PDB file of C-alpha atoms in Angstrom:
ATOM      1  CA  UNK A   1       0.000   0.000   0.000  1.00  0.00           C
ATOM      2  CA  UNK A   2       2.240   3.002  -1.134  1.00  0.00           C
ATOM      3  CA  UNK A   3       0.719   5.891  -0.002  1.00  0.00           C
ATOM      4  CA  UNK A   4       2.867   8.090  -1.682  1.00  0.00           C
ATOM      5  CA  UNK A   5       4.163   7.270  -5.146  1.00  0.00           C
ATOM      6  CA  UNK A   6       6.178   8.814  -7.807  1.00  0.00           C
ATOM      7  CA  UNK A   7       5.669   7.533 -11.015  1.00  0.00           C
ATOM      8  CA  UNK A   8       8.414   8.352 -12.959  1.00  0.00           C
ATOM      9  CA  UNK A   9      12.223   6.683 -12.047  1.00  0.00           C
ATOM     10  CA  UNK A  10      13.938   8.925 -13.621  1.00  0.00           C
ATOM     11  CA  UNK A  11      13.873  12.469 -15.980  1.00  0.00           C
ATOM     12  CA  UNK A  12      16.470  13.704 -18.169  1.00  0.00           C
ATOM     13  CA  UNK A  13      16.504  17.601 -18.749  1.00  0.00           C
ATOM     14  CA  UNK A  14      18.750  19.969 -20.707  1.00  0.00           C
ATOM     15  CA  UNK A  15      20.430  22.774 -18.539  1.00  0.00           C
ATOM     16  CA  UNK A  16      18.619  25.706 -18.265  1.00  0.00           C
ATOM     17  CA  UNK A  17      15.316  24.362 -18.984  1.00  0.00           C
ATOM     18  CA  UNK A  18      12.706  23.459 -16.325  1.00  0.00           C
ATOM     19  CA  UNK A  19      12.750  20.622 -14.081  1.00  0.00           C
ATOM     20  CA  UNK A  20       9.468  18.865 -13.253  1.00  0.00           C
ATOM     21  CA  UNK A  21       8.948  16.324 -10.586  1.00  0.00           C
ATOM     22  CA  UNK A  22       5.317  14.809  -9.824  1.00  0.00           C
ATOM     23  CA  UNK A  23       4.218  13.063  -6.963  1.00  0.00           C
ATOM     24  CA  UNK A  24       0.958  11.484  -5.869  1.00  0.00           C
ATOM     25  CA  UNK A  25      -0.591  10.905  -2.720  1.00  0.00           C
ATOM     26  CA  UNK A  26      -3.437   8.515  -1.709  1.00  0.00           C
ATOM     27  CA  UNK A  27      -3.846   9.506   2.389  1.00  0.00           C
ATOM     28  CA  UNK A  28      -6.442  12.502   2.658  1.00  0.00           C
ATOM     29  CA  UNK A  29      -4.849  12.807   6.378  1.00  0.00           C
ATOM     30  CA  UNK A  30      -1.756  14.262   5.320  1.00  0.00           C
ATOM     31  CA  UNK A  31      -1.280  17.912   5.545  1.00  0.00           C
ATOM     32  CA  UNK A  32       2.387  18.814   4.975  1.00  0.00           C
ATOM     33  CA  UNK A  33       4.669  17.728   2.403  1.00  0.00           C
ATOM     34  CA  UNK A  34       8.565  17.849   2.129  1.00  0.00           C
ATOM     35  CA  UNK A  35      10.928  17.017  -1.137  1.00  0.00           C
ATOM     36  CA  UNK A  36      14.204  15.849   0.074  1.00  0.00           C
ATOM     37  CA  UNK A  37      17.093  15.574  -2.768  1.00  0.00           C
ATOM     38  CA  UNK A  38      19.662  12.615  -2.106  1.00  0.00           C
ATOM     39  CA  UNK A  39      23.454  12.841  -3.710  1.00  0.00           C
ATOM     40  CA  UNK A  40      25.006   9.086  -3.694  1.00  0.00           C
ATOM     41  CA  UNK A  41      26.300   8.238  -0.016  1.00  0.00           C
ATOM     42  CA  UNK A  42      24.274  10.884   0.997  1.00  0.00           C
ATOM     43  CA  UNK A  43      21.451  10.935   3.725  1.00  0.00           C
ATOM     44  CA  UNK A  44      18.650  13.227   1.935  1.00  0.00           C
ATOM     45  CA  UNK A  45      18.685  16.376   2.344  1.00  0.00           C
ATOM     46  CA  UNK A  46      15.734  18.820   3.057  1.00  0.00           C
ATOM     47  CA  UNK A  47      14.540  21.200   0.114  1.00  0.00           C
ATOM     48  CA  UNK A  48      11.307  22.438   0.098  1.00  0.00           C
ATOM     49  CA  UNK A  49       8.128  21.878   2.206  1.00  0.00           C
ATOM     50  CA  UNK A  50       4.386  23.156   1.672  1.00  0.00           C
ATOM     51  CA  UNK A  51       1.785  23.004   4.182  1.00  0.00           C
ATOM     52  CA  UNK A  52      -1.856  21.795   3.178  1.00  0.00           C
ATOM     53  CA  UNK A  53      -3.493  25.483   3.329  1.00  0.00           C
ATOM     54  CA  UNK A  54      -1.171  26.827   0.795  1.00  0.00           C
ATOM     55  CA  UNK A  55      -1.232  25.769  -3.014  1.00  0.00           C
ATOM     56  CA  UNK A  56       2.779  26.831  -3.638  1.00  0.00           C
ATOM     57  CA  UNK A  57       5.962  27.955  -2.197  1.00  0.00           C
ATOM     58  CA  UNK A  58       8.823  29.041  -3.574  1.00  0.00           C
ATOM     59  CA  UNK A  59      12.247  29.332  -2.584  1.00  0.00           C
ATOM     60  CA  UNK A  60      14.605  30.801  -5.150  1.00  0.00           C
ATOM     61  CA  UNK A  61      14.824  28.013  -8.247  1.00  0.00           C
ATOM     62  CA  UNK A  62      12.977  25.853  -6.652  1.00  0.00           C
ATOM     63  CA  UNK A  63       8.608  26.176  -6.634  1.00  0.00           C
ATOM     64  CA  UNK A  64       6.196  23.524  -4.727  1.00  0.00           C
ATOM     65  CA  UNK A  65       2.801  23.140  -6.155  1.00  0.00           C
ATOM     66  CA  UNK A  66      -0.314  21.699  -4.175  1.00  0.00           C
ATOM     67  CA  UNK A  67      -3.510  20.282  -5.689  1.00  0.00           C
ATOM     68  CA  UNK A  68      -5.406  18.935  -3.032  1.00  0.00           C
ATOM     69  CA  UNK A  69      -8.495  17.775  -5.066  1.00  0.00           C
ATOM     70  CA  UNK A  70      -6.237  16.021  -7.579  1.00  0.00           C
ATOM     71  CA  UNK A  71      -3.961  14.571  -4.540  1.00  0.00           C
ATOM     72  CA  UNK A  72      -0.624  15.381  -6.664  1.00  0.00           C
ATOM     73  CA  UNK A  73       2.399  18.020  -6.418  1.00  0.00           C
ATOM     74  CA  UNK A  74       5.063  18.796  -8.198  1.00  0.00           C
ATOM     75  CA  UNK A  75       8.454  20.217  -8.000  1.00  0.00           C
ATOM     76  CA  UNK A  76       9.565  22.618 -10.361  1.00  0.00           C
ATOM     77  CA  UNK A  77      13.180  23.517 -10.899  1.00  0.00           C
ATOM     78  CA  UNK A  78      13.777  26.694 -12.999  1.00  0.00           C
ATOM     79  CA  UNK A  79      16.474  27.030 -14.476  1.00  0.00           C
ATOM     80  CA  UNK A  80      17.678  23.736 -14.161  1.00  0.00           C
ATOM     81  CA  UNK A  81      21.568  23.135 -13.303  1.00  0.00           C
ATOM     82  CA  UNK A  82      24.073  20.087 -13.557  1.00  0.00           C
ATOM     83  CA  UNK A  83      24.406  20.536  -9.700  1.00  0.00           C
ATOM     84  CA  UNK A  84      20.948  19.819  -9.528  1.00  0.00           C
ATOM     85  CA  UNK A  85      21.316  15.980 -10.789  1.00  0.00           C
ATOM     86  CA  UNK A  86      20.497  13.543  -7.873  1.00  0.00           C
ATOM     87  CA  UNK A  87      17.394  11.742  -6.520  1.00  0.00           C
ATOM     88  CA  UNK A  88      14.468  13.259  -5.310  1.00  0.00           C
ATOM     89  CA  UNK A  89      12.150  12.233  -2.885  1.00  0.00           C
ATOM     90  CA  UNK A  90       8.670  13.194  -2.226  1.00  0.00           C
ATOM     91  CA  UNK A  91       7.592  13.111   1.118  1.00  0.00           C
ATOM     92  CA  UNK A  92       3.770  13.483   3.650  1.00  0.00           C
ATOM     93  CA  UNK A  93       3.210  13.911   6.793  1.00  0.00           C
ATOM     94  CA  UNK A  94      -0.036  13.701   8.571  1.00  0.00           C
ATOM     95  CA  UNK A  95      -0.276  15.587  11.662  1.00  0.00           C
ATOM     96  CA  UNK A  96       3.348  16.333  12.495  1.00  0.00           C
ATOM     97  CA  UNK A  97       3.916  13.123  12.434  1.00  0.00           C
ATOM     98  CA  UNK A  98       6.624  10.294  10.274  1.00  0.00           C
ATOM     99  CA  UNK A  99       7.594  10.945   7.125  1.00  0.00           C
ATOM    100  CA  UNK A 100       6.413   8.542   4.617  1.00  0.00           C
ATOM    101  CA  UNK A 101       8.271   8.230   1.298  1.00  0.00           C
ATOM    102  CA  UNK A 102       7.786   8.254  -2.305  1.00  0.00           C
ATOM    103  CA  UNK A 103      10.228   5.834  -4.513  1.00  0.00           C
ATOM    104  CA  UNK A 104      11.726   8.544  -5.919  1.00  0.00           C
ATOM    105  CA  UNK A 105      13.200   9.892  -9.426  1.00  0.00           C
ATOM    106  CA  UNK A 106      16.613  10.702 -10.651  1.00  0.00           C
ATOM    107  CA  UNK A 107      16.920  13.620 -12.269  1.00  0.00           C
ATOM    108  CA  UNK A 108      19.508  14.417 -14.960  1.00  0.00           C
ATOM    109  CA  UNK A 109      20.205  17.345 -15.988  1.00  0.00           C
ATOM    110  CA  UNK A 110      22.909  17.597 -19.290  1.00  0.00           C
ATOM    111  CA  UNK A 111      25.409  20.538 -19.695  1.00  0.00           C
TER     112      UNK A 111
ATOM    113  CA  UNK B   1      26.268  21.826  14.378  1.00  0.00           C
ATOM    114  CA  UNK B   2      27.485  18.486  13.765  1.00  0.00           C
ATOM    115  CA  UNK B   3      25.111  16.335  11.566  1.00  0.00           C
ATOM    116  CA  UNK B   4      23.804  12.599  12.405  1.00  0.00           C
ATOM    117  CA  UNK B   5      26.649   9.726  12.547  1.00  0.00           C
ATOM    118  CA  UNK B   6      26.131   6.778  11.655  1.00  0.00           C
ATOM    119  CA  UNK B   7      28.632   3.415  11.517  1.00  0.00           C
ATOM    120  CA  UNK B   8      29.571   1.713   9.617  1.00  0.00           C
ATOM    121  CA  UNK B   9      29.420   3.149   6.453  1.00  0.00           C
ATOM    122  CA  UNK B  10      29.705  -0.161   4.461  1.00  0.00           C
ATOM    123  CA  UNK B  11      29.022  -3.887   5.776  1.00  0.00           C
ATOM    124  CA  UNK B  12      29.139  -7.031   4.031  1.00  0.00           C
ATOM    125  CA  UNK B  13      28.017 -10.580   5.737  1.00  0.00           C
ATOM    126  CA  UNK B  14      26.702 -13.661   5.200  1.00  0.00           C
ATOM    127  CA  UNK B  15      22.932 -14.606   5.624  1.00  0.00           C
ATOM    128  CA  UNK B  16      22.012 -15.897   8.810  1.00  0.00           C
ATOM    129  CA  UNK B  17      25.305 -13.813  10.168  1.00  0.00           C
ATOM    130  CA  UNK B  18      24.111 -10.599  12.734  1.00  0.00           C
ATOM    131  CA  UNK B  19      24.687  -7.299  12.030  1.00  0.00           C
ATOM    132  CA  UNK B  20      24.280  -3.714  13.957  1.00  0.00           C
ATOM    133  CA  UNK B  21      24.636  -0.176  13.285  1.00  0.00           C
ATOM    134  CA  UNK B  22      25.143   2.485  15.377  1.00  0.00           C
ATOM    135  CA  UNK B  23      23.400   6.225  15.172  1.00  0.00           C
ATOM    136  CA  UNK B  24      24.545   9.696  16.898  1.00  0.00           C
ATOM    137  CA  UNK B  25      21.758  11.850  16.443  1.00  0.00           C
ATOM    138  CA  UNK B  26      22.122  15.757  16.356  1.00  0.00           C
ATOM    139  CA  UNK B  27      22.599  16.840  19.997  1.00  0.00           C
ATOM    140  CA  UNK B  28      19.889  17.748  21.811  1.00  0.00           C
ATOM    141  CA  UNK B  29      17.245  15.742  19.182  1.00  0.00           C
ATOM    142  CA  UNK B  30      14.907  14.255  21.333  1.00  0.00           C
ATOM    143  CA  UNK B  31      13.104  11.994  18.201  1.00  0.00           C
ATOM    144  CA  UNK B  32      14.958   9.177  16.598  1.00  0.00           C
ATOM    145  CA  UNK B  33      14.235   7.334  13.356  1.00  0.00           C
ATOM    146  CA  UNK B  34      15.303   4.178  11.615  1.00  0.00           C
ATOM    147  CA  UNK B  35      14.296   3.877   7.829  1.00  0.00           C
ATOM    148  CA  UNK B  36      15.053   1.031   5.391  1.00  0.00           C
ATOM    149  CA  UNK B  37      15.988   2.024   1.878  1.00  0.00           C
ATOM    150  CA  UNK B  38      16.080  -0.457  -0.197  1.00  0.00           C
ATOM    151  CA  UNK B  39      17.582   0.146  -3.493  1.00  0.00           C
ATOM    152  CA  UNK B  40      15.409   1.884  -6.163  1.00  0.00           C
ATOM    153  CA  UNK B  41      12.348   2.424  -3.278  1.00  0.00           C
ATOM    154  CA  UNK B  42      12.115   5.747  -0.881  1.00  0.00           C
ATOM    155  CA  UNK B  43      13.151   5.156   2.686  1.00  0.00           C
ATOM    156  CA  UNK B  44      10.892   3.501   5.121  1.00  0.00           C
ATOM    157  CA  UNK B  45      10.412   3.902   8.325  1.00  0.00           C
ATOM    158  CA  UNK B  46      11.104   0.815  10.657  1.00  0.00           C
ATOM    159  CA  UNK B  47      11.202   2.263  14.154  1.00  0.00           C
ATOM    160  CA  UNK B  48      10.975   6.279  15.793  1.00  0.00           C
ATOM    161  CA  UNK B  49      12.312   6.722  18.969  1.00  0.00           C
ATOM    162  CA  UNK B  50      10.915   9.623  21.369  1.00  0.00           C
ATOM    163  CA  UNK B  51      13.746  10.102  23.816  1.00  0.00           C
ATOM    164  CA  UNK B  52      14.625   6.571  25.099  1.00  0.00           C
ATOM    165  CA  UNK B  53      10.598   5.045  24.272  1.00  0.00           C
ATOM    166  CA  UNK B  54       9.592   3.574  21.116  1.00  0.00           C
ATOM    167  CA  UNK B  55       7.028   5.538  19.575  1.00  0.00           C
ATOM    168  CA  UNK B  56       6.216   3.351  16.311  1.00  0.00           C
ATOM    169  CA  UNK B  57       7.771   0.644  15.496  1.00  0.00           C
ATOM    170  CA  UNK B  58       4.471  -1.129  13.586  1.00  0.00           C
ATOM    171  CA  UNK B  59       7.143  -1.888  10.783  1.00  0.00           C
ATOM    172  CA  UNK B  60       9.768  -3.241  12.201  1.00  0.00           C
ATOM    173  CA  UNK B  61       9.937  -6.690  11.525  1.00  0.00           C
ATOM    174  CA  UNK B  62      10.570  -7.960  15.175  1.00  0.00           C
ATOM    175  CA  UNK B  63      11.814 -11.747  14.591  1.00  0.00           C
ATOM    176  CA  UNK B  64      15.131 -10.150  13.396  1.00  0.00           C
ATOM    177  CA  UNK B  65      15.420  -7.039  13.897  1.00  0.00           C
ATOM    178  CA  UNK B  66      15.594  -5.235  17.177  1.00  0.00           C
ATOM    179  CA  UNK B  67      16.947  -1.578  17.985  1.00  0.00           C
ATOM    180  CA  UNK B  68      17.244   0.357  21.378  1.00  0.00           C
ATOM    181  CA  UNK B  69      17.344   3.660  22.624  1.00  0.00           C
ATOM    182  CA  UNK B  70      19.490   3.040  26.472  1.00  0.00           C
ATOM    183  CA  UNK B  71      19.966   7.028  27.599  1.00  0.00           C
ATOM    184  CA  UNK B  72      18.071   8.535  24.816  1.00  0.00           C
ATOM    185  CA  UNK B  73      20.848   9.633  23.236  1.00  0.00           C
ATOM    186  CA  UNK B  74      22.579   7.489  20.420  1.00  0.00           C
ATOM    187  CA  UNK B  75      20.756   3.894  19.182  1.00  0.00           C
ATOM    188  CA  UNK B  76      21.650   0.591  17.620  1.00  0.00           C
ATOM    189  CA  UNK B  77      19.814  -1.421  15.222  1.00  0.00           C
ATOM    190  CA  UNK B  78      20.259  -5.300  15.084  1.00  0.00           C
ATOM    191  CA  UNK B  79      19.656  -7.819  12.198  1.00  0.00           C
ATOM    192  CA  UNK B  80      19.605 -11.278  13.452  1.00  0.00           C
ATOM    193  CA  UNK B  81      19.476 -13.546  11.525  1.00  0.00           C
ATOM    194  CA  UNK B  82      19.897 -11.655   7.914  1.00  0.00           C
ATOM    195  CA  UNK B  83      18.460 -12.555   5.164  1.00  0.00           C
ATOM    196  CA  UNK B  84      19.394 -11.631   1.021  1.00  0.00           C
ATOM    197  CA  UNK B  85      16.329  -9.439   1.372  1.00  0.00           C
ATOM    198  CA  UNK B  86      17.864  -7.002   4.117  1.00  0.00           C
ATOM    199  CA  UNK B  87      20.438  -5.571   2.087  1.00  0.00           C
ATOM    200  CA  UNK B  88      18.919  -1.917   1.860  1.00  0.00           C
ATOM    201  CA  UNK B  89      21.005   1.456   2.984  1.00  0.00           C
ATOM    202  CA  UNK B  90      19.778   1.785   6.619  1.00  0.00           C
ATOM    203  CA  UNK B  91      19.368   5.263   7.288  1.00  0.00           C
ATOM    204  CA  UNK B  92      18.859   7.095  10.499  1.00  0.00           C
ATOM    205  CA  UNK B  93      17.531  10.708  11.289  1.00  0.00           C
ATOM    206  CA  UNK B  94      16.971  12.647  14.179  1.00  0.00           C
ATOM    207  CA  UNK B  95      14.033  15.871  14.852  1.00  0.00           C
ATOM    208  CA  UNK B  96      14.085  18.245  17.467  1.00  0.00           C
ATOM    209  CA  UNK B  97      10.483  19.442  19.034  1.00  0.00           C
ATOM    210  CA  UNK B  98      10.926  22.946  18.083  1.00  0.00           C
ATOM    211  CA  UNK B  99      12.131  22.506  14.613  1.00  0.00           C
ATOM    212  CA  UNK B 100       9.286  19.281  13.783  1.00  0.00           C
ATOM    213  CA  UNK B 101       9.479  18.421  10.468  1.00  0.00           C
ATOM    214  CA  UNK B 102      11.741  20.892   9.023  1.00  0.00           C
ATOM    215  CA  UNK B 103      14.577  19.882  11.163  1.00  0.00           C
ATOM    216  CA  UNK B 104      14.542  16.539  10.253  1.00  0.00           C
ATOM    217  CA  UNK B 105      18.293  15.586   9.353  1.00  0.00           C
ATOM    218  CA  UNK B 106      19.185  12.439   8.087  1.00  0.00           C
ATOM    219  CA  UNK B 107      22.640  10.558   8.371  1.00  0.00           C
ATOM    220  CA  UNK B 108      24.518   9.288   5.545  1.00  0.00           C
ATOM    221  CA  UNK B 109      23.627   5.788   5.673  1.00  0.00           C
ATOM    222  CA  UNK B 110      24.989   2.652   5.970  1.00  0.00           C
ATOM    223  CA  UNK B 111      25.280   0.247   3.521  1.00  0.00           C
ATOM    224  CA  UNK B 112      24.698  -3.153   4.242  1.00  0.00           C
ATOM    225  CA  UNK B 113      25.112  -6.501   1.922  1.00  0.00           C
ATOM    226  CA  UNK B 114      23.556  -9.900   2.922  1.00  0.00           C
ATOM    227  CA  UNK B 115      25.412 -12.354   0.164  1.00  0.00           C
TER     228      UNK B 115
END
């Protein structure tokens, strides 16, 4: 039962252009979601949260979306850099409680 | 600050052989976690400490694997017996009250490899 999924493994991007990441939720209960961005031998790393009541936040490059009637956000990455090439991982909360994952998707992003 | 430790960063053993890992949260973290990432998947959690108490550990699979918490400070996570199917990175992570969420910090992992 994966209450969180992302659907696609991996995305391939040209530098400069605009990353976008989807992820899908299932749990209505959850109301606060986190991307985390994982180099190899890495722990994750925190990037970006939103909180239910909004529908985006931004923080320089990097924009959340929310669509709570559709159960999906995204991750968009404008402009898109080399450095930016890892795994990212969508993640819920419900309540201030766990994280629970997404499966994640490799972006790669080509000088 | 200095970030979560975790050791080793690499282990290889047999299955059926024990294994444990060893976490340093952040000081002052009062919320411990234990996810299993198994290659290709997103981490999951297996156990959260609060303190030295076990808050959830509904997915811990508790015929092999055991962790503790002693002074509520660092933790250890046993595999005993492993199997093939417990090679994953184990990751831990540690929260502090006022930061929730957002100061969730994660170690770098250790590796482990059940041949």
């Amino acid at each position: 039962d994966q209450q969180v999924k992302q659907n696609s493994p991996s995305l391939s991007v040209q530098e400069g252009r605009i990353s976008i990441l989807n992820c899908d939720y299932t749990n209505s209960m959850f109301d606060y979601f986190l991307w985390y961005k994982k180099y190899p031998a890495e722990g994750p790393t925190f990037l970006i949260s939103i909180s239910s009541i909004k529908d985006k936040n931004e923080d320089g490059r990097f924009t959340v979306f929310l669509n709570k009637s559709a159960k999906h956000l995204s991750l968009h990455i404008v402009p898109s850099q080399p450095g930016d090439s890892a795994v990212y991982f969508c993640a819920a909360s419900a309540a201030g409680n766990m994280l629970t994952f997404g499966g994640g998707t490799r972006l790669m992003v080509k000088p | 600050e200095a970030g979560v430790a975790q050791s080793p960063r690499y282990k290889i053993i047999e299955k059926r052989q024990s294994v444990a890992f060893w976490c340093n949260p952040i000081s002052g973290h009062a919320t411990l976690y234990w996810y299993q990432q198994i290659l290709g998947q997103g981490p999951k959690l297996l156990i959260q400490f609060q303190n030295n108490g076990v808050v959830d550990d509904s997915q811990l699979p508790k015929d092999r694997f055991s962790a503790e918490r002693l002074k509520g400070v660092d933790s250890t996570l046993k595999i005993q017996p492993a199997k093939l199917e417990d090679s994953a990175v184990y990751l831990c992570a540690s929260s502090a009250e006022r930061t929730g969420l957002l100061g969730y910090t994660f170690g770098s992992g250790t590796r482990l490899t059940v041949v």
